[in-house]
mmCIF file with all atom_site columns, C-alpha atoms in Angstrom:
data_model
loop_
_atom_site.group_PDB
_atom_site.id
_atom_site.type_symbol
_atom_site.label_atom_id
_atom_site.label_alt_id
_atom_site.label_comp_id
_atom_site.label_asym_id
_atom_site.label_entity_id
_atom_site.label_seq_id
_atom_site.pdbx_PDB_ins_code
_atom_site.Cartn_x
_atom_site.Cartn_y
_atom_site.Cartn_z
_atom_site.occupancy
_atom_site.B_iso_or_equiv
_atom_site.pdbx_formal_charge
_atom_site.auth_seq_id
_atom_site.auth_comp_id
_atom_site.auth_asym_id
_atom_site.auth_atom_id
_atom_site.pdbx_PDB_model_num
ATOM 1   C CA . GLN A 1 1   ? 9.578   -10.974 -11.219 1.00 0.00 ? 259 GLN A CA 1
ATOM 2   C CA . VAL A 1 2   ? 8.520   -10.260 -7.671  1.00 0.00 ? 260 VAL A CA 1
ATOM 3   C CA . GLN A 1 3   ? 5.856   -11.898 -5.541  1.00 0.00 ? 261 GLN A CA 1
ATOM 4   C CA . LEU A 1 4   ? 3.976   -9.825  -2.988  1.00 0.00 ? 262 LEU A CA 1
ATOM 5   C CA . VAL A 1 5   ? 2.012   -10.929 0.056   1.00 0.00 ? 263 VAL A CA 1
ATOM 6   C CA . GLU A 1 6   ? 0.064   -8.510  2.224   1.00 0.00 ? 264 GLU A CA 1
ATOM 7   C CA . SER A 1 7   ? -0.845  -9.060  5.854   1.00 0.00 ? 265 SER A CA 1
ATOM 8   C CA . GLY A 1 8   ? -2.137  -7.159  8.834   1.00 0.00 ? 266 GLY A CA 1
ATOM 9   C CA . GLY A 1 9   ? -5.663  -6.385  7.741   1.00 0.00 ? 267 GLY A CA 1
ATOM 10  C CA . GLY A 1 10  ? -8.703  -6.890  9.949   1.00 0.00 ? 268 GLY A CA 1
ATOM 11  C CA . LEU A 1 11  ? -11.425 -5.140  11.868  1.00 0.00 ? 269 LEU A CA 1
ATOM 12  C CA . VAL A 1 12  ? -10.532 -1.993  13.764  1.00 0.00 ? 270 VAL A CA 1
ATOM 13  C CA . GLN A 1 13  ? -12.618 0.586   15.572  1.00 0.00 ? 271 GLN A CA 1
ATOM 14  C CA . ALA A 1 14  ? -12.908 4.127   14.315  1.00 0.00 ? 272 ALA A CA 1
ATOM 15  C CA . GLY A 1 15  ? -10.065 6.237   15.603  1.00 0.00 ? 273 GLY A CA 1
ATOM 16  C CA . GLY A 1 16  ? -7.816  3.219   15.931  1.00 0.00 ? 274 GLY A CA 1
ATOM 17  C CA . SER A 1 17  ? -4.606  2.264   14.191  1.00 0.00 ? 275 SER A CA 1
ATOM 18  C CA . LEU A 1 18  ? -3.506  -0.566  11.966  1.00 0.00 ? 276 LEU A CA 1
ATOM 19  C CA . ARG A 1 19  ? -0.273  -1.523  10.307  1.00 0.00 ? 277 ARG A CA 1
ATOM 20  C CA . LEU A 1 20  ? -0.228  -3.419  7.047   1.00 0.00 ? 278 LEU A CA 1
ATOM 21  C CA . SER A 1 21  ? 2.792   -5.305  5.802   1.00 0.00 ? 279 SER A CA 1
ATOM 22  C CA . CYS A 1 22  ? 3.841   -6.364  2.342   1.00 0.00 ? 280 CYS A CA 1
ATOM 23  C CA . ALA A 1 23  ? 6.462   -9.068  2.049   1.00 0.00 ? 281 ALA A CA 1
ATOM 24  C CA . ALA A 1 24  ? 8.290   -9.378  -1.252  1.00 0.00 ? 282 ALA A CA 1
ATOM 25  C CA . SER A 1 25  ? 10.168  -12.319 -2.701  1.00 0.00 ? 283 SER A CA 1
ATOM 26  C CA . GLY A 1 26  ? 11.852  -12.954 -6.001  1.00 0.00 ? 284 GLY A CA 1
ATOM 27  C CA . ARG A 1 27  ? 13.764  -10.211 -7.723  1.00 0.00 ? 285 ARG A CA 1
ATOM 28  C CA . THR A 1 28  ? 15.602  -7.652  -5.599  1.00 0.00 ? 286 THR A CA 1
ATOM 29  C CA . PHE A 1 29  ? 13.067  -5.631  -3.669  1.00 0.00 ? 287 PHE A CA 1
ATOM 30  C CA . SER A 1 30  ? 15.072  -2.421  -3.978  1.00 0.00 ? 288 SER A CA 1
ATOM 31  C CA . SER A 1 31  ? 14.695  -2.611  -7.762  1.00 0.00 ? 289 SER A CA 1
ATOM 32  C CA . TYR A 1 32  ? 11.070  -1.567  -7.485  1.00 0.00 ? 290 TYR A CA 1
ATOM 33  C CA . ALA A 1 33  ? 9.137   1.451   -6.475  1.00 0.00 ? 291 ALA A CA 1
ATOM 34  C CA . MET A 1 34  ? 6.337   0.286   -4.185  1.00 0.00 ? 292 MET A CA 1
ATOM 35  C CA . GLY A 1 35  ? 2.821   1.429   -3.610  1.00 0.00 ? 293 GLY A CA 1
ATOM 36  C CA . TRP A 1 36  ? -0.377  0.823   -1.688  1.00 0.00 ? 294 TRP A CA 1
ATOM 37  C CA . PHE A 1 37  ? -3.853  1.013   -3.162  1.00 0.00 ? 295 PHE A CA 1
ATOM 38  C CA . ARG A 1 38  ? -7.266  0.275   -1.765  1.00 0.00 ? 296 ARG A CA 1
ATOM 39  C CA . GLN A 1 39  ? -10.495 -0.789  -3.405  1.00 0.00 ? 297 GLN A CA 1
ATOM 40  C CA . ALA A 1 40  ? -13.981 -0.718  -1.960  1.00 0.00 ? 298 ALA A CA 1
ATOM 41  C CA . PRO A 1 41  ? -16.754 -2.857  -3.463  1.00 0.00 ? 299 PRO A CA 1
ATOM 42  C CA . GLY A 1 42  ? -18.031 -1.369  -6.682  1.00 0.00 ? 300 GLY A CA 1
ATOM 43  C CA . LYS A 1 43  ? -15.368 1.336   -6.766  1.00 0.00 ? 301 LYS A CA 1
ATOM 44  C CA . GLU A 1 44  ? -12.160 1.873   -8.645  1.00 0.00 ? 302 GLU A CA 1
ATOM 45  C CA . ARG A 1 45  ? -8.827  1.086   -7.103  1.00 0.00 ? 303 ARG A CA 1
ATOM 46  C CA . GLU A 1 46  ? -7.642  4.169   -5.236  1.00 0.00 ? 304 GLU A CA 1
ATOM 47  C CA . PHE A 1 47  ? -4.080  5.337   -4.699  1.00 0.00 ? 305 PHE A CA 1
ATOM 48  C CA . VAL A 1 48  ? -3.023  5.435   -1.061  1.00 0.00 ? 306 VAL A CA 1
ATOM 49  C CA . ALA A 1 49  ? 0.763   5.822   -0.920  1.00 0.00 ? 307 ALA A CA 1
ATOM 50  C CA . ALA A 1 50  ? 3.992   5.109   -2.761  1.00 0.00 ? 308 ALA A CA 1
ATOM 51  C CA . SER A 1 51  ? 7.709   4.977   -2.086  1.00 0.00 ? 309 SER A CA 1
ATOM 52  C CA . THR A 1 52  ? 10.396  5.317   -4.724  1.00 0.00 ? 310 THR A CA 1
ATOM 53  C CA . ARG A 1 53  ? 12.920  2.545   -5.060  1.00 0.00 ? 311 ARG A CA 1
ATOM 54  C CA . ILE A 1 54  ? 16.184  4.213   -4.106  1.00 0.00 ? 312 ILE A CA 1
ATOM 55  C CA . SER A 1 55  ? 15.660  7.477   -2.329  1.00 0.00 ? 313 SER A CA 1
ATOM 56  C CA . GLY A 1 56  ? 12.493  6.292   -0.640  1.00 0.00 ? 314 GLY A CA 1
ATOM 57  C CA . THR A 1 57  ? 10.682  9.495   -1.489  1.00 0.00 ? 315 THR A CA 1
ATOM 58  C CA . THR A 1 58  ? 7.069   9.099   -0.449  1.00 0.00 ? 316 THR A CA 1
ATOM 59  C CA . TYR A 1 59  ? 3.798   10.194  -2.009  1.00 0.00 ? 317 TYR A CA 1
ATOM 60  C CA . TYR A 1 60  ? 0.300   10.080  -0.592  1.00 0.00 ? 318 TYR A CA 1
ATOM 61  C CA . GLY A 1 61  ? -3.198  10.162  -1.956  1.00 0.00 ? 319 GLY A CA 1
ATOM 62  C CA . ASP A 1 62  ? -5.250  13.256  -1.204  1.00 0.00 ? 320 ASP A CA 1
ATOM 63  C CA . SER A 1 63  ? -7.870  11.301  0.711   1.00 0.00 ? 321 SER A CA 1
ATOM 64  C CA . VAL A 1 64  ? -5.378  9.821   3.164   1.00 0.00 ? 322 VAL A CA 1
ATOM 65  C CA . GLN A 1 65  ? -2.989  12.707  3.736   1.00 0.00 ? 323 GLN A CA 1
ATOM 66  C CA . GLY A 1 66  ? -2.011  12.797  7.373   1.00 0.00 ? 324 GLY A CA 1
ATOM 67  C CA . GLN A 1 67  ? -3.607  9.429   8.122   1.00 0.00 ? 325 GLN A CA 1
ATOM 68  C CA . VAL A 1 68  ? -1.085  7.005   6.731   1.00 0.00 ? 326 VAL A CA 1
ATOM 69  C CA . THR A 1 69  ? 2.669   6.557   6.579   1.00 0.00 ? 327 THR A CA 1
ATOM 70  C CA . ILE A 1 70  ? 4.430   4.337   4.086   1.00 0.00 ? 328 ILE A CA 1
ATOM 71  C CA . ARG A 1 71  ? 7.795   2.856   4.907   1.00 0.00 ? 329 ARG A CA 1
ATOM 72  C CA . ARG A 1 72  ? 9.994   0.311   3.250   1.00 0.00 ? 330 ARG A CA 1
ATOM 73  C CA . ASP A 1 73  ? 12.813  -1.796  4.623   1.00 0.00 ? 331 ASP A CA 1
ATOM 74  C CA . ASN A 1 74  ? 15.000  -2.900  1.728   1.00 0.00 ? 332 ASN A CA 1
ATOM 75  C CA . THR A 1 75  ? 17.100  -5.080  4.029   1.00 0.00 ? 333 THR A CA 1
ATOM 76  C CA . LYS A 1 76  ? 14.036  -7.171  4.889   1.00 0.00 ? 334 LYS A CA 1
ATOM 77  C CA . ASN A 1 77  ? 12.222  -6.943  1.547   1.00 0.00 ? 335 ASN A CA 1
ATOM 78  C CA . THR A 1 78  ? 9.202   -5.556  3.329   1.00 0.00 ? 336 THR A CA 1
ATOM 79  C CA . MET A 1 79  ? 6.982   -2.532  3.040   1.00 0.00 ? 337 MET A CA 1
ATOM 80  C CA . PHE A 1 80  ? 4.602   -1.169  5.637   1.00 0.00 ? 338 PHE A CA 1
ATOM 81  C CA . LEU A 1 81  ? 1.568   1.044   5.726   1.00 0.00 ? 339 LEU A CA 1
ATOM 82  C CA . GLN A 1 82  ? 0.879   2.555   9.120   1.00 0.00 ? 340 GLN A CA 1
ATOM 83  C CA . MET A 1 83  ? -2.654  3.867   9.381   1.00 0.00 ? 341 MET A CA 1
ATOM 84  C CA . HIS A 1 84  ? -4.047  5.893   12.254  1.00 0.00 ? 342 HIS A CA 1
ATOM 85  C CA . SER A 1 85  ? -7.148  7.878   13.157  1.00 0.00 ? 343 SER A CA 1
ATOM 86  C CA . LEU A 1 86  ? -9.102  5.505   10.956  1.00 0.00 ? 344 LEU A CA 1
ATOM 87  C CA . LYS A 1 87  ? -12.581 6.561   9.937   1.00 0.00 ? 345 LYS A CA 1
ATOM 88  C CA . PRO A 1 88  ? -15.671 4.399   9.472   1.00 0.00 ? 346 PRO A CA 1
ATOM 89  C CA . GLU A 1 89  ? -15.994 3.518   5.840   1.00 0.00 ? 347 GLU A CA 1
ATOM 90  C CA . ASN A 1 90  ? -17.141 0.770   3.577   1.00 0.00 ? 348 ASN A CA 1
ATOM 91  C CA . PRO A 1 91  ? -14.953 -2.302  3.631   1.00 0.00 ? 349 PRO A CA 1
ATOM 92  C CA . ALA A 1 92  ? -11.885 -1.998  1.434   1.00 0.00 ? 350 ALA A CA 1
ATOM 93  C CA . VAL A 1 93  ? -9.198  -4.351  0.293   1.00 0.00 ? 351 VAL A CA 1
ATOM 94  C CA . TYR A 1 94  ? -5.695  -2.943  0.512   1.00 0.00 ? 352 TYR A CA 1
ATOM 95  C CA . TYR A 1 95  ? -3.198  -4.007  -2.116  1.00 0.00 ? 353 TYR A CA 1
ATOM 96  C CA . CYS A 1 96  ? 0.531   -3.572  -2.313  1.00 0.00 ? 354 CYS A CA 1
ATOM 97  C CA . ALA A 1 97  ? 2.140   -3.285  -5.699  1.00 0.00 ? 355 ALA A CA 1
ATOM 98  C CA . ALA A 1 98  ? 5.576   -3.080  -7.293  1.00 0.00 ? 356 ALA A CA 1
ATOM 99  C CA . SER A 1 99  ? 6.571   -0.816  -10.142 1.00 0.00 ? 357 SER A CA 1
ATOM 100 C CA . SER A 1 100 ? 9.498   -0.967  -12.537 1.00 0.00 ? 358 SER A CA 1
ATOM 101 C CA . GLY A 1 101 ? 8.692   2.517   -13.761 1.00 0.00 ? 359 GLY A CA 1
ATOM 102 C CA . GLY A 1 102 ? 5.595   4.560   -14.408 1.00 0.00 ? 360 GLY A CA 1
ATOM 103 C CA . ASN A 1 103 ? 3.088   6.803   -12.763 1.00 0.00 ? 361 ASN A CA 1
ATOM 104 C CA . LEU A 1 104 ? 3.107   5.687   -9.145  1.00 0.00 ? 362 LEU A CA 1
ATOM 105 C CA . SER A 1 105 ? -0.319  7.154   -8.419  1.00 0.00 ? 363 SER A CA 1
ATOM 106 C CA . ARG A 1 106 ? -2.038  5.019   -11.078 1.00 0.00 ? 364 ARG A CA 1
ATOM 107 C CA . PRO A 1 107 ? -2.680  1.278   -10.979 1.00 0.00 ? 365 PRO A CA 1
ATOM 108 C CA . ARG A 1 108 ? -1.345  0.958   -14.524 1.00 0.00 ? 366 ARG A CA 1
ATOM 109 C CA . GLY A 1 109 ? 2.022   2.154   -13.241 1.00 0.00 ? 367 GLY A CA 1
ATOM 110 C CA . TYR A 1 110 ? 2.517   -1.158  -11.450 1.00 0.00 ? 368 TYR A CA 1
ATOM 111 C CA . GLY A 1 111 ? 3.277   -4.531  -12.907 1.00 0.00 ? 369 GLY A CA 1
ATOM 112 C CA . TYR A 1 112 ? 2.997   -6.718  -9.844  1.00 0.00 ? 370 TYR A CA 1
ATOM 113 C CA . TRP A 1 113 ? 0.260   -6.989  -7.247  1.00 0.00 ? 371 TRP A CA 1
ATOM 114 C CA . GLY A 1 114 ? -0.401  -8.858  -4.066  1.00 0.00 ? 372 GLY A CA 1
ATOM 115 C CA . GLN A 1 115 ? -3.648  -10.640 -3.323  1.00 0.00 ? 373 GLN A CA 1
ATOM 116 C CA . GLY A 1 116 ? -4.871  -7.925  -0.977  1.00 0.00 ? 374 GLY A CA 1
ATOM 117 C CA . THR A 1 117 ? -5.821  -7.740  2.675   1.00 0.00 ? 375 THR A CA 1
ATOM 118 C CA . GLN A 1 118 ? -9.225  -6.690  3.963   1.00 0.00 ? 376 GLN A CA 1
ATOM 119 C CA . VAL A 1 119 ? -9.567  -3.678  6.252   1.00 0.00 ? 377 VAL A CA 1
ATOM 120 C CA . THR A 1 120 ? -12.835 -2.772  7.913   1.00 0.00 ? 378 THR A CA 1
ATOM 121 C CA . VAL A 1 121 ? -13.325 0.194   10.236  1.00 0.00 ? 379 VAL A CA 1
ATOM 122 C CA . SER A 1 122 ? -16.290 -0.021  12.573  1.00 0.00 ? 380 SER A CA 1
ATOM 123 C CA . SER A 1 123 ? -18.081 2.975   14.017  1.00 0.00 ? 381 SER A CA 1
#
């Protein structure tokens, strides 16, 4: 098993940048593909980005293309989500997740989740 803890969320002005971190502990971090999702109140969890476990190939959700960059550091068991040019939107909780195999753009493709970190973009 792997335990995930997100950090770095908060309030940021529109147009600003924010970097989220996801620290993993437990089973070898490099054994998992990793992903980021976000969920606004009353909405389904939305795919943001993913990174495969070995090659580090990255994938991004259509709604965030060009706005976010996912990166993982297997030596530090940590994953990052760099966000820039943020737009005003409803509050959303960002979650990191670990996958042993499955569709990386779907929540059901992940078996482990962090507790989430709140991100709010003010206008």
